[in-house]
Tab-separated table of C-alpha atoms in Angstrom:
chain	number	residue	atom	x	y	z
A	16	MET	CA	0.013	0.003	0.005
A	17	PHE	CA	2.801	2.385	0.904
A	18	GLU	CA	4.446	1.834	-2.469
A	19	PHE	CA	1.156	2.736	-4.175
A	20	PHE	CA	0.884	5.998	-2.268
A	21	GLY	CA	4.573	6.564	-2.801
A	22	HIS	CA	3.834	6.777	-6.531
A	23	LEU	CA	0.560	8.646	-6.083
A	24	HIS	CA	1.773	11.327	-3.672
A	25	PRO	CA	4.124	13.140	-6.131
A	26	LEU	CA	1.222	13.525	-8.564
A	27	PHE	CA	-0.862	15.357	-5.970
A	28	VAL	CA	2.174	17.345	-4.880
A	29	HIS	CA	2.933	18.661	-8.341
A	30	LEU	CA	-0.699	19.487	-9.065
A	31	PRO	CA	-1.244	21.960	-6.182
A	32	ILE	CA	2.172	23.508	-6.736
A	33	GLY	CA	1.440	24.144	-10.390
A	34	ILE	CA	-2.216	25.107	-10.060
A	35	LEU	CA	-1.908	27.292	-6.962
A	36	LEU	CA	1.160	29.114	-8.311
A	37	LEU	CA	-0.799	29.719	-11.516
A	38	ALA	CA	-3.707	31.126	-9.511
A	39	CYS	CA	-1.384	33.396	-7.518
A	40	PHE	CA	0.173	34.606	-10.776
A	41	PHE	CA	-3.234	35.336	-12.290
A	42	GLN	CA	-4.282	37.198	-9.124
A	43	LEU	CA	-1.137	39.339	-9.047
A	44	ILE	CA	-1.240	40.455	-12.650
A	45	SER	CA	-5.008	40.689	-13.210
A	46	SER	CA	-5.035	44.124	-11.609
A	47	ARG	CA	-3.550	45.450	-14.797
A	48	GLU	CA	-6.161	46.293	-17.389
A	49	LYS	CA	-4.201	44.422	-19.984
A	50	TYR	CA	-4.669	41.125	-18.079
A	51	ILE	CA	-8.073	41.732	-16.470
A	52	HIS	CA	-9.611	38.887	-18.488
A	53	LEU	CA	-7.565	36.401	-16.394
A	54	GLU	CA	-9.879	37.004	-13.423
A	55	HIS	CA	-12.304	34.476	-14.885
A	56	ALA	CA	-9.675	31.733	-14.521
A	57	ILE	CA	-8.701	32.494	-10.924
A	58	SER	CA	-11.678	30.797	-9.226
A	59	ILE	CA	-11.241	27.644	-11.339
A	60	THR	CA	-7.525	27.313	-10.693
A	61	LEU	CA	-8.018	28.076	-6.978
A	62	PHE	CA	-10.696	25.402	-6.683
A	63	TRP	CA	-8.672	22.603	-8.261
A	64	GLY	CA	-5.527	23.752	-6.457
A	65	MET	CA	-7.381	23.558	-3.163
A	66	ILE	CA	-8.714	20.044	-3.926
A	67	SER	CA	-5.318	18.722	-4.986
A	68	ALA	CA	-3.641	20.323	-1.926
A	69	VAL	CA	-6.024	18.472	0.378
A	70	ALA	CA	-5.476	15.238	-1.578
A	71	SER	CA	-1.735	15.760	-1.259
A	72	CYS	CA	-2.064	16.083	2.526
A	73	ILE	CA	-4.028	12.820	2.713
A	74	THR	CA	-1.641	10.758	0.533
A	75	GLY	CA	1.361	12.322	2.267
A	76	TYR	CA	0.015	11.379	5.685
A	77	ILE	CA	-0.540	7.756	4.636
A	78	LEU	CA	2.933	7.615	3.099
A	79	SER	CA	4.513	9.042	6.276
A	80	ASN	CA	3.233	6.040	8.236
A	81	SER	CA	5.557	3.754	6.325
A	82	GLY	CA	8.341	4.733	8.722
A	83	ASP	CA	10.802	5.197	5.850
A	84	TYR	CA	11.496	8.879	6.599
A	85	ASP	CA	12.982	10.962	9.358
A	86	GLU	CA	10.138	11.746	11.778
A	87	GLU	CA	11.238	15.295	12.640
A	88	LEU	CA	11.590	16.298	8.983
A	89	VAL	CA	8.320	14.580	8.114
A	90	GLY	CA	6.598	16.498	10.891
A	91	ARG	CA	7.754	19.886	9.624
A	92	HIS	CA	6.868	18.975	6.045
A	93	GLN	CA	3.477	17.684	7.095
A	94	TRP	CA	2.377	20.803	9.019
A	95	LEU	CA	3.591	23.099	6.279
A	96	GLY	CA	1.673	20.997	3.744
A	97	ILE	CA	-1.449	21.324	5.891
A	98	SER	CA	-0.817	25.100	6.023
A	99	VAL	CA	-0.724	25.229	2.201
A	100	ALA	CA	-4.080	23.387	2.064
A	101	VAL	CA	-5.685	25.607	4.728
A	102	VAL	CA	-4.452	28.849	3.120
A	103	SER	CA	-5.643	27.663	-0.304
A	104	ILE	CA	-9.123	26.934	1.142
A	105	ILE	CA	-9.268	30.374	2.795
A	106	TYR	CA	-7.956	31.945	-0.389
A	107	TYR	CA	-10.693	30.240	-2.469
A	108	LEU	CA	-13.519	31.154	-0.091
A	109	LEU	CA	-12.450	34.797	0.185
A	110	TYR	CA	-12.196	35.031	-3.559
A	111	LEU	CA	-15.547	33.321	-4.027
A	112	TYR	CA	-17.216	35.973	-1.872
A	113	ARG	CA	-15.102	38.745	-3.405
A	114	SER	CA	-13.432	39.492	-0.047
A	115	ILE	CA	-10.032	38.910	-1.606
A	116	ILE	CA	-9.927	42.533	-2.646
A	117	LYS	CA	-8.812	43.380	0.917
A	118	TYR	CA	-6.055	40.745	0.783
A	119	LYS	CA	-5.082	41.003	-2.864
A	120	TRP	CA	-1.333	40.829	-2.233
A	121	VAL	CA	-1.098	39.128	1.154
A	122	LEU	CA	-2.560	35.683	0.407
A	123	PRO	CA	-0.805	35.049	-2.961
A	124	VAL	CA	2.571	36.037	-1.463
A	125	LEU	CA	1.933	33.939	1.661
A	126	LEU	CA	0.919	30.938	-0.422
A	127	ILE	CA	3.974	31.202	-2.667
A	128	PHE	CA	6.207	31.306	0.426
A	129	LEU	CA	4.558	28.275	2.012
A	130	ILE	CA	4.724	26.282	-1.200
A	131	GLY	CA	8.412	27.098	-1.545
A	132	VAL	CA	9.357	26.002	1.987
A	133	THR	CA	7.127	22.928	1.885
A	134	GLY	CA	8.546	21.909	-1.464
A	135	HIS	CA	12.110	22.288	-0.193
A	136	LEU	CA	11.445	20.020	2.792
A	137	GLY	CA	9.756	17.510	0.538
A	138	GLY	CA	12.808	17.522	-1.713
A	139	SER	CA	15.033	16.948	1.319
A	140	LEU	CA	12.911	13.931	2.288
A	141	THR	CA	13.014	12.265	-1.115
A	142	HIS	CA	16.434	13.295	-2.428
A	143	GLY	CA	18.492	14.084	0.674
A	144	SER	CA	19.203	17.319	2.538
A	145	ASP	CA	21.880	18.326	0.024
A	146	TYR	CA	19.845	17.789	-3.111
A	147	LEU	CA	20.167	21.452	-4.126
A	148	THR	CA	23.884	21.829	-3.395
A	149	GLY	CA	24.561	18.369	-4.762
A	150	SER	CA	23.144	19.436	-8.128
A	151	PHE	CA	25.245	22.599	-8.012
A	152	LYS	CA	28.378	20.555	-7.355
A	153	ASN	CA	27.615	18.408	-10.381
A	154	ILE	CA	27.255	21.488	-12.527
A	155	ILE	CA	30.596	22.961	-11.546
A	156	GLY	CA	32.274	19.548	-11.815
A	157	ALA	CA	33.010	18.982	-8.151
A	158	ASP	CA	34.348	15.549	-7.315
A	159	THR	CA	32.519	12.888	-5.359
A	160	VAL	CA	33.239	12.109	-1.766
A	161	LEU	CA	35.684	9.418	-2.751
A	162	VAL	CA	37.821	11.949	-4.537
A	163	LYS	CA	37.501	14.670	-1.900
A	164	LYS	CA	39.387	12.581	0.624
A	165	PRO	CA	42.606	11.300	-0.920
A	166	ILE	CA	44.103	8.123	0.417
A	167	PRO	CA	47.889	8.503	0.729
A	168	ASP	CA	48.443	4.809	1.490
A	169	VAL	CA	45.516	2.526	0.773
A	170	GLN	CA	46.994	-0.408	2.680
A	171	GLU	CA	47.198	1.691	5.878
A	172	ALA	CA	43.670	3.085	5.414
A	173	ILE	CA	40.752	1.897	7.564
A	174	ALA	CA	38.821	-0.129	4.982
A	175	TYR	CA	35.318	0.917	6.054
A	176	THR	CA	35.921	4.528	7.063
A	177	ASP	CA	38.193	5.522	4.161
A	178	ILE	CA	36.867	3.319	1.345
A	179	ILE	CA	33.446	1.758	1.955
A	180	GLN	CA	31.659	4.572	3.806
A	181	PRO	CA	32.363	7.275	1.200
A	182	LEU	CA	31.119	4.859	-1.465
A	183	LEU	CA	27.869	4.221	0.415
A	184	GLN	CA	27.461	7.901	1.112
A	185	SER	CA	27.620	8.816	-2.551
A	186	LYS	CA	25.313	6.050	-3.801
A	187	CYS	CA	23.054	4.883	-0.945
A	188	TYR	CA	22.485	7.513	1.773
A	189	ASN	CA	19.862	9.456	-0.210
A	190	CYS	CA	17.430	6.566	0.266
A	191	HIS	CA	18.956	4.921	3.343
A	192	GLY	CA	20.360	7.825	5.402
A	193	ALA	CA	19.314	10.037	8.293
A	194	ASN	CA	16.376	11.694	6.467
A	195	LYS	CA	14.987	8.704	4.642
A	196	GLN	CA	15.077	4.980	5.398
A	197	LYS	CA	13.528	3.155	2.460
A	198	GLY	CA	12.481	-0.319	3.527
A	199	LYS	CA	13.362	0.673	7.112
A	200	LEU	CA	17.039	0.318	6.189
A	201	ARG	CA	19.491	2.919	7.436
A	202	MET	CA	23.094	2.650	6.222
A	203	ASP	CA	24.843	5.741	7.562
A	204	LEU	CA	25.453	4.154	10.981
A	205	ALA	CA	27.433	0.909	11.256
A	206	ALA	CA	25.119	-0.763	13.774
A	207	LEU	CA	22.003	0.003	11.763
A	208	LEU	CA	23.635	-1.071	8.513
A	209	MET	CA	24.363	-4.503	10.028
A	210	LYS	CA	20.866	-4.661	11.569
A	211	GLY	CA	19.272	-4.462	8.155
A	212	GLY	CA	15.735	-3.405	7.233
A	213	LYS	CA	12.206	-4.761	7.149
A	214	ASP	CA	13.287	-7.616	4.820
A	215	GLY	CA	16.087	-8.680	7.163
A	216	VAL	CA	19.868	-8.250	7.163
A	217	VAL	CA	21.518	-6.994	3.976
A	218	ILE	CA	25.122	-7.956	4.810
A	219	GLU	CA	26.354	-11.479	5.627
A	220	PRO	CA	29.983	-11.008	6.797
A	221	GLY	CA	32.255	-13.385	4.894
A	222	LYS	CA	29.471	-14.333	2.459
A	223	ALA	CA	29.276	-11.606	-0.172
A	224	ASP	CA	27.375	-13.630	-2.772
A	225	GLU	CA	24.711	-14.497	-0.184
A	226	SER	CA	24.324	-10.881	0.989
A	227	GLU	CA	21.132	-9.131	-0.017
A	228	MET	CA	23.027	-5.909	-0.767
A	229	ILE	CA	25.191	-7.581	-3.417
A	230	LYS	CA	22.265	-9.562	-4.806
A	231	ARG	CA	20.216	-6.418	-5.374
A	232	ILE	CA	23.126	-4.483	-6.846
A	233	LEU	CA	23.667	-7.274	-9.413
A	234	LEU	CA	19.997	-7.466	-10.472
A	235	GLU	CA	19.060	-6.178	-13.919
A	236	LYS	CA	18.667	-2.420	-13.911
A	237	ALA	CA	15.031	-2.728	-15.013
A	238	ASP	CA	14.191	-4.969	-12.049
A	239	GLU	CA	12.117	-3.065	-9.442
A	240	HIS	CA	14.304	-4.506	-6.666
A	241	HIS	CA	17.576	-3.392	-8.278
A	242	MET	CA	19.600	-1.041	-6.118
A	243	PRO	CA	20.248	1.784	-6.528
A	244	PRO	CA	17.005	2.561	-8.422
A	245	LYS	CA	17.546	2.932	-12.134
A	246	GLU	CA	16.959	6.709	-12.010
A	247	LYS	CA	19.743	7.120	-9.455
A	248	PRO	CA	23.547	7.114	-10.032
A	249	GLN	CA	24.714	3.492	-10.438
A	250	LEU	CA	27.692	1.727	-8.962
A	251	SER	CA	30.621	1.137	-11.300
A	252	GLU	CA	32.172	-2.308	-11.716
A	253	LYS	CA	35.093	-1.193	-9.578
A	254	GLU	CA	32.793	-0.004	-6.776
A	255	ILE	CA	30.864	-3.291	-6.854
A	256	ALA	CA	34.130	-5.227	-6.674
A	257	ILE	CA	35.245	-3.190	-3.657
A	258	LEU	CA	31.935	-3.775	-1.796
A	259	HIS	CA	32.063	-7.482	-2.642
A	260	TRP	CA	35.675	-7.712	-1.344
A	261	TRP	CA	34.855	-5.848	1.906
A	262	ILE	CA	31.874	-8.120	2.697
A	263	ALA	CA	33.704	-11.279	1.640
A	264	SER	CA	36.628	-10.374	3.912
A	265	GLY	CA	34.372	-10.114	6.942
A	266	ALA	CA	32.756	-6.619	6.681
A	267	SER	CA	35.062	-5.195	9.352
A	268	PHE	CA	34.500	-1.616	10.541
A	269	ASP	CA	37.859	-1.069	12.197
A	270	LYS	CA	40.503	-3.090	10.366
A	271	LYS	CA	43.043	-1.633	7.984
A	272	THR	CA	43.057	-2.661	4.347
A	273	LYS	CA	46.314	-4.584	4.802
A	274	ASP	CA	44.680	-6.706	7.530
A	275	LEU	CA	41.978	-7.975	5.177
A	276	ALA	CA	42.473	-10.849	2.692
A	277	GLN	CA	43.106	-9.520	-0.860
A	278	THR	CA	42.871	-11.391	-4.121
A	279	ASP	CA	44.982	-10.610	-7.156
A	280	LYS	CA	41.898	-9.060	-8.730
A	281	ILE	CA	41.191	-6.614	-5.927
A	282	LYS	CA	44.787	-5.433	-5.308
A	283	PRO	CA	45.061	-3.142	-8.367
A	284	ILE	CA	41.531	-1.841	-7.767
A	285	LEU	CA	42.412	-0.831	-4.228
A	286	LEU	CA	45.676	0.670	-5.350
A	287	SER	CA	43.810	2.821	-7.908
A	288	LEU	CA	42.097	4.607	-4.986
A	289	GLN	CA	45.439	5.825	-3.671
A	290	ASN	CA	46.173	9.560	-4.037
A	291	THR	CA	43.056	10.026	-6.198
A	292	ALA	CA	42.900	13.735	-5.463
A	293	VAL	CA	46.368	14.369	-6.898
A	294	GLU	CA	46.116	12.095	-9.904
A	295	LYS	CA	46.403	14.953	-12.417
A	296	LYS	CA	49.549	16.258	-10.786
A	297	ALA	CA	51.036	12.774	-10.572
A	298	ILE	CA	50.908	12.314	-14.328
A	299	MET	CA	53.364	15.171	-14.679
A	300	ASP	CA	56.241	12.860	-13.632
A	301	VAL	CA	55.622	10.459	-16.512
A	302	PRO	CA	58.074	10.771	-19.459
A	303	VAL	CA	56.687	12.601	-22.475
A	304	VAL	CA	58.490	10.370	-24.962
A	305	PRO	CA	56.341	7.307	-25.753
A	306	VAL	CA	57.598	3.805	-25.098
A	307	GLU	CA	56.713	0.406	-26.518
A	308	LYS	CA	54.405	-1.930	-24.621
A	309	GLY	CA	55.955	-3.898	-21.802
A	310	ASP	CA	56.734	-7.631	-22.038
A	311	GLU	CA	53.447	-9.440	-21.306
A	312	ALA	CA	55.248	-12.522	-20.027
A	313	ALA	CA	57.327	-10.457	-17.582
A	314	ILE	CA	54.183	-8.683	-16.332
A	315	LYS	CA	52.426	-12.021	-15.845
A	316	LYS	CA	55.346	-13.382	-13.826
A	317	LEU	CA	55.185	-10.404	-11.504
A	318	THR	CA	51.398	-10.490	-11.038
A	319	ASP	CA	51.442	-14.263	-10.557
A	320	SER	CA	53.915	-13.655	-7.731
A	321	GLY	CA	51.511	-11.226	-5.998
A	322	VAL	CA	53.102	-7.989	-7.266
A	323	VAL	CA	50.811	-5.215	-8.499
A	324	VAL	CA	51.549	-3.925	-12.005
A	325	MET	CA	49.473	-1.078	-13.446
A	326	PRO	CA	49.701	1.583	-16.172
A	327	VAL	CA	50.442	4.983	-14.633
A	328	ALA	CA	47.891	6.669	-16.887
A	329	ALA	CA	45.236	5.842	-19.462
A	330	ASN	CA	46.638	4.957	-22.898
A	331	SER	CA	50.181	4.868	-21.526
A	332	ASN	CA	52.694	2.003	-21.684
A	333	TYR	CA	54.629	3.331	-18.715
A	334	LEU	CA	54.123	1.218	-15.600
A	335	MET	CA	53.892	1.416	-11.867
A	336	VAL	CA	55.061	-1.682	-9.965
A	337	SER	CA	54.263	-2.121	-6.288
A	338	PHE	CA	55.643	-4.786	-3.930
A	339	VAL	CA	53.691	-3.500	-0.911
A	340	THR	CA	51.491	-6.587	-0.974
A	341	LYS	CA	54.551	-8.834	-1.315
A	342	ALA	CA	56.435	-8.076	1.900
A	343	ASN	CA	58.663	-11.161	1.567
A	344	ALA	CA	60.122	-9.977	-1.737
A	345	ASN	CA	63.933	-10.284	-1.771
A	346	ASP	CA	66.858	-9.290	-4.011
A	347	SER	CA	66.439	-12.245	-6.371
A	348	MET	CA	62.809	-11.376	-7.029
A	349	ILE	CA	63.792	-7.873	-8.177
A	350	GLN	CA	65.387	-9.524	-11.226
A	351	LEU	CA	61.854	-9.872	-12.647
A	352	LEU	CA	61.896	-6.119	-13.285
A	353	LEU	CA	64.684	-6.176	-15.896
A	354	PRO	CA	62.443	-6.946	-18.952
A	355	LEU	CA	60.334	-3.882	-17.963
A	356	LYS	CA	63.233	-1.467	-17.281
A	357	LYS	CA	62.173	0.908	-20.086
A	358	GLN	CA	58.514	1.032	-19.045
A	359	LEU	CA	59.037	1.279	-15.275
A	360	VAL	CA	58.578	4.824	-13.887
A	361	TRP	CA	57.131	4.293	-10.368
A	362	LEU	CA	58.539	1.565	-8.100
A	363	LYS	CA	57.328	0.789	-4.563
A	364	LEU	CA	59.448	-1.584	-2.482
A	365	ASN	CA	58.326	-0.416	0.965
A	366	GLY	CA	58.693	-3.004	3.712
A	367	THR	CA	60.332	-5.683	1.545
A	368	LYS	CA	63.498	-7.662	2.381
A	369	ILE	CA	65.692	-6.154	-0.306
A	370	THR	CA	69.262	-5.013	0.360
A	371	ASP	CA	71.844	-2.982	-1.528
A	372	ALA	CA	72.213	-5.870	-3.987
A	373	ALA	CA	68.782	-4.994	-5.501
A	374	ILE	CA	70.091	-1.587	-6.585
A	375	THR	CA	72.058	-3.368	-9.338
A	376	VAL	CA	68.719	-4.024	-11.084
A	377	ILE	CA	66.959	-0.811	-10.022
A	378	LYS	CA	69.668	1.437	-11.490
A	379	GLU	CA	69.004	-0.130	-14.891
A	380	CYS	CA	65.480	1.361	-14.862
A	381	SER	CA	66.606	4.680	-16.296
A	382	ASN	CA	63.082	6.161	-16.588
A	383	LEU	CA	62.301	5.858	-12.884
A	384	THR	CA	60.780	9.067	-11.433
A	385	ARG	CA	59.501	7.715	-8.124
A	386	LEU	CA	61.305	5.209	-5.915
A	387	GLU	CA	60.047	4.085	-2.533
A	388	LEU	CA	62.539	2.107	-0.372
A	389	SER	CA	61.201	2.782	3.117
A	390	ASN	CA	61.815	0.136	5.815
A	391	THR	CA	64.190	-1.912	3.684
A	392	GLY	CA	67.837	-2.946	4.112
A	393	ILE	CA	69.166	-0.181	1.843
A	394	THR	CA	72.336	1.616	3.079
A	395	ASP	CA	74.655	4.364	1.834
A	396	GLU	CA	76.387	1.861	-0.447
A	397	GLY	CA	73.152	1.204	-2.354
A	398	ILE	CA	72.175	4.866	-2.462
A	399	SER	CA	75.481	5.776	-4.111
A	400	ARG	CA	74.493	3.644	-7.153
A	401	LEU	CA	71.265	5.604	-7.745
A	402	ILE	CA	73.101	8.543	-9.275
A	403	THR	CA	72.535	6.969	-12.700
A	404	LEU	CA	68.770	7.600	-12.328
A	405	ARG	CA	68.744	11.029	-13.950
A	406	GLN	CA	64.918	11.206	-14.120
A	407	LEU	CA	64.387	10.468	-10.385
A	408	GLN	CA	62.108	13.042	-8.772
A	409	SER	CA	60.952	11.448	-5.499
A	410	LEU	CA	62.885	9.141	-3.171
A	411	ASN	CA	61.514	7.592	0.021
A	412	LEU	CA	64.159	6.285	2.466
A	413	VAL	CA	62.130	6.321	5.640
A	414	GLY	CA	63.220	3.738	8.197
A	415	THR	CA	66.507	2.807	6.477
A	416	LYS	CA	70.119	3.080	7.696
A	417	VAL	CA	71.012	5.827	5.285
A	418	THR	CA	73.276	8.636	6.596
A	419	MET	CA	73.988	12.139	5.405
A	420	SER	CA	77.014	10.789	3.561
A	421	GLY	CA	74.739	8.625	1.398
A	422	LEU	CA	72.293	11.464	0.716
A	423	MET	CA	75.058	13.775	-0.384
A	424	LYS	CA	75.878	11.433	-3.236
A	425	LEU	CA	72.526	12.316	-4.814
A	426	LYS	CA	73.090	16.073	-5.058
A	427	ASP	CA	73.925	15.762	-8.795
A	428	VAL	CA	70.564	14.194	-9.641
A	429	LYS	CA	69.106	17.340	-11.177
A	430	GLU	CA	65.457	16.269	-11.396
A	431	LEU	CA	65.216	15.331	-7.723
A	432	GLN	CA	62.340	17.184	-6.012
A	433	SER	CA	61.770	15.386	-2.705
A	434	ILE	CA	63.609	13.087	-0.307
A	435	TYR	CA	61.981	11.467	2.710
A	436	PHE	CA	64.400	10.271	5.410
A	437	TYR	CA	62.475	10.097	8.680
A	438	LYS	CA	63.864	7.498	11.135
A	439	THR	CA	67.189	7.142	9.298
A	440	ALA	CA	70.745	7.632	10.548
A	441	VAL	CA	70.741	11.268	9.386
A	442	LYS	CA	71.428	13.484	12.396
A	443	ASN	CA	69.823	16.788	13.390
A	444	THR	CA	73.234	18.461	13.109
A	445	ASP	CA	73.341	17.454	9.418
A	446	TRP	CA	70.260	19.523	8.519
A	447	GLU	CA	71.940	22.791	7.578
A	448	GLU	CA	74.511	21.105	5.398
A	449	LEU	CA	71.841	19.097	3.599
A	450	LYS	CA	69.774	22.245	2.908
A	451	LYS	CA	72.829	23.815	1.290
A	452	ALA	CA	73.488	20.740	-0.816
A	453	PHE	CA	69.830	20.425	-1.919
A	454	PRO	CA	68.505	24.007	-2.102
A	455	LYS	CA	65.607	23.151	-4.457
A	456	VAL	CA	64.680	19.804	-2.981
A	457	LYS	CA	61.959	19.188	-0.401
A	458	LEU	CA	63.759	17.494	2.513
A	459	ASP	CA	61.322	15.707	4.820
A	460	SER	CA	62.888	14.464	8.043
A	461	GLY	CA	59.553	13.717	9.804
A	462	GLY	CA	59.509	13.722	13.551
A	463	TYR	CA	56.708	16.286	13.687
A	464	GLN	CA	55.586	17.510	17.126
A	465	VAL	CA	52.178	18.915	17.984
A	466	PRO	CA	52.209	21.549	20.766
A	467	LEU	CA	50.105	20.879	23.855
A	468	PHE	CA	47.378	23.294	24.841
A	469	GLY	CA	45.728	23.794	28.193
A	470	THR	CA	42.535	22.123	26.974
A	471	ASP	CA	44.348	18.950	25.933
A	472	THR	CA	43.876	15.776	27.968
A	473	MET	CA	46.619	15.543	30.518
A	474	LEU	CA	48.523	12.403	31.393
A	475	VAL	CA	48.109	11.823	35.111
A	476	LYS	CA	50.828	9.828	36.800
A	477	PRO	CA	50.442	8.229	40.268
A	478	PRO	CA	52.509	9.780	43.067
A	479	PRO	CA	55.816	8.019	43.772
A	480	LYS	CA	55.692	5.333	46.383
A	481	ILE	CA	57.179	6.232	49.768
A	482	GLN	CA	59.964	3.912	50.799
A	483	GLN	CA	59.207	2.154	54.092
């Protein structure tokens, strides 16, 4: 029954809005002699506007009992809708008995105001509280929530908070958020999402294919149970894959991405979310000169080993290779990069077991612009061999044993723009000398400290024990 009135209510909403606004317009301009003939249409439009306004209140009241909407917002919308109906009845009766002459401007203006506010609240109920600003953002090309919050390291991100929740917010909250809970399902709070709606739970942790959410997403778009509804923005294949992975891995709300099981299929999809907001800038450190396509057999060997290999940009043969999901990678495994030395521009070896011996292969990749070696066994000896990488722009040495002596060997790499060396053997007393050697390079030594304020939580220590 509620679905029937859900379809019927908008019809009665649009009728009074159109008819009553037309009546107000006729009333306001009929005082001019040029439009005096419109007076004959005012009583007719007022009558049908009054009838449809009352009908709108009745269907709206029945629909509100479905429990799918925020009660406070429904209450405000309901009473304003009743006000529109009451004012339209008074307007009609006064006009019928020609008493409207005394209120010629007051009632039309009041009715227009009430219709405007009531319509806005109705739009907030059906399309979300940001339906006006959301449309504006689309016009000016603003990014979605997923893009607004860049993910610097997807493996260190909280899977639900940083990946899943923004996805649900952009595609599901309009119908299943704070203002509207279609099917009594609310998804903006973790506990309510797992509770499900009137048809039961929608997420079965560890069983993605059996979860109602995935089943409905995969239905044909024309199916009435398909979600999101066909008139709403749809989930992309990548977004569906991410939701499927999150549910299949246990639907955790507090675990990091790296703590959840990841298939070879999902690894590159997750990695594509990393640094989304700076993607346009990142493409700037890709060589302009085109290169032939990389060896397919070599790429397959790497991916079969659990290494992520991706193009750095659309329609580009240059590659990014990441070992962050292959923490046990060693020097011998780095040999697999040699067939791709021309195509390789971004290389991530963070947290692997490589040593200085791996640099023998890395230095052959002459097009490298980004190199991440944090928390590896690299020392000054290995760093000294990187001077052949003339295109290198960014170097991450966080958590290695590198000293100032090793860094100084890189001062002739002209394209170098940033070096990260937090938690290395570089000393505080070396800072001034490094700044002189690298005047145009961003030197990031980490170790940031946040000052304490009086309102901060204080650490309370127990008083020292008195020796007996």
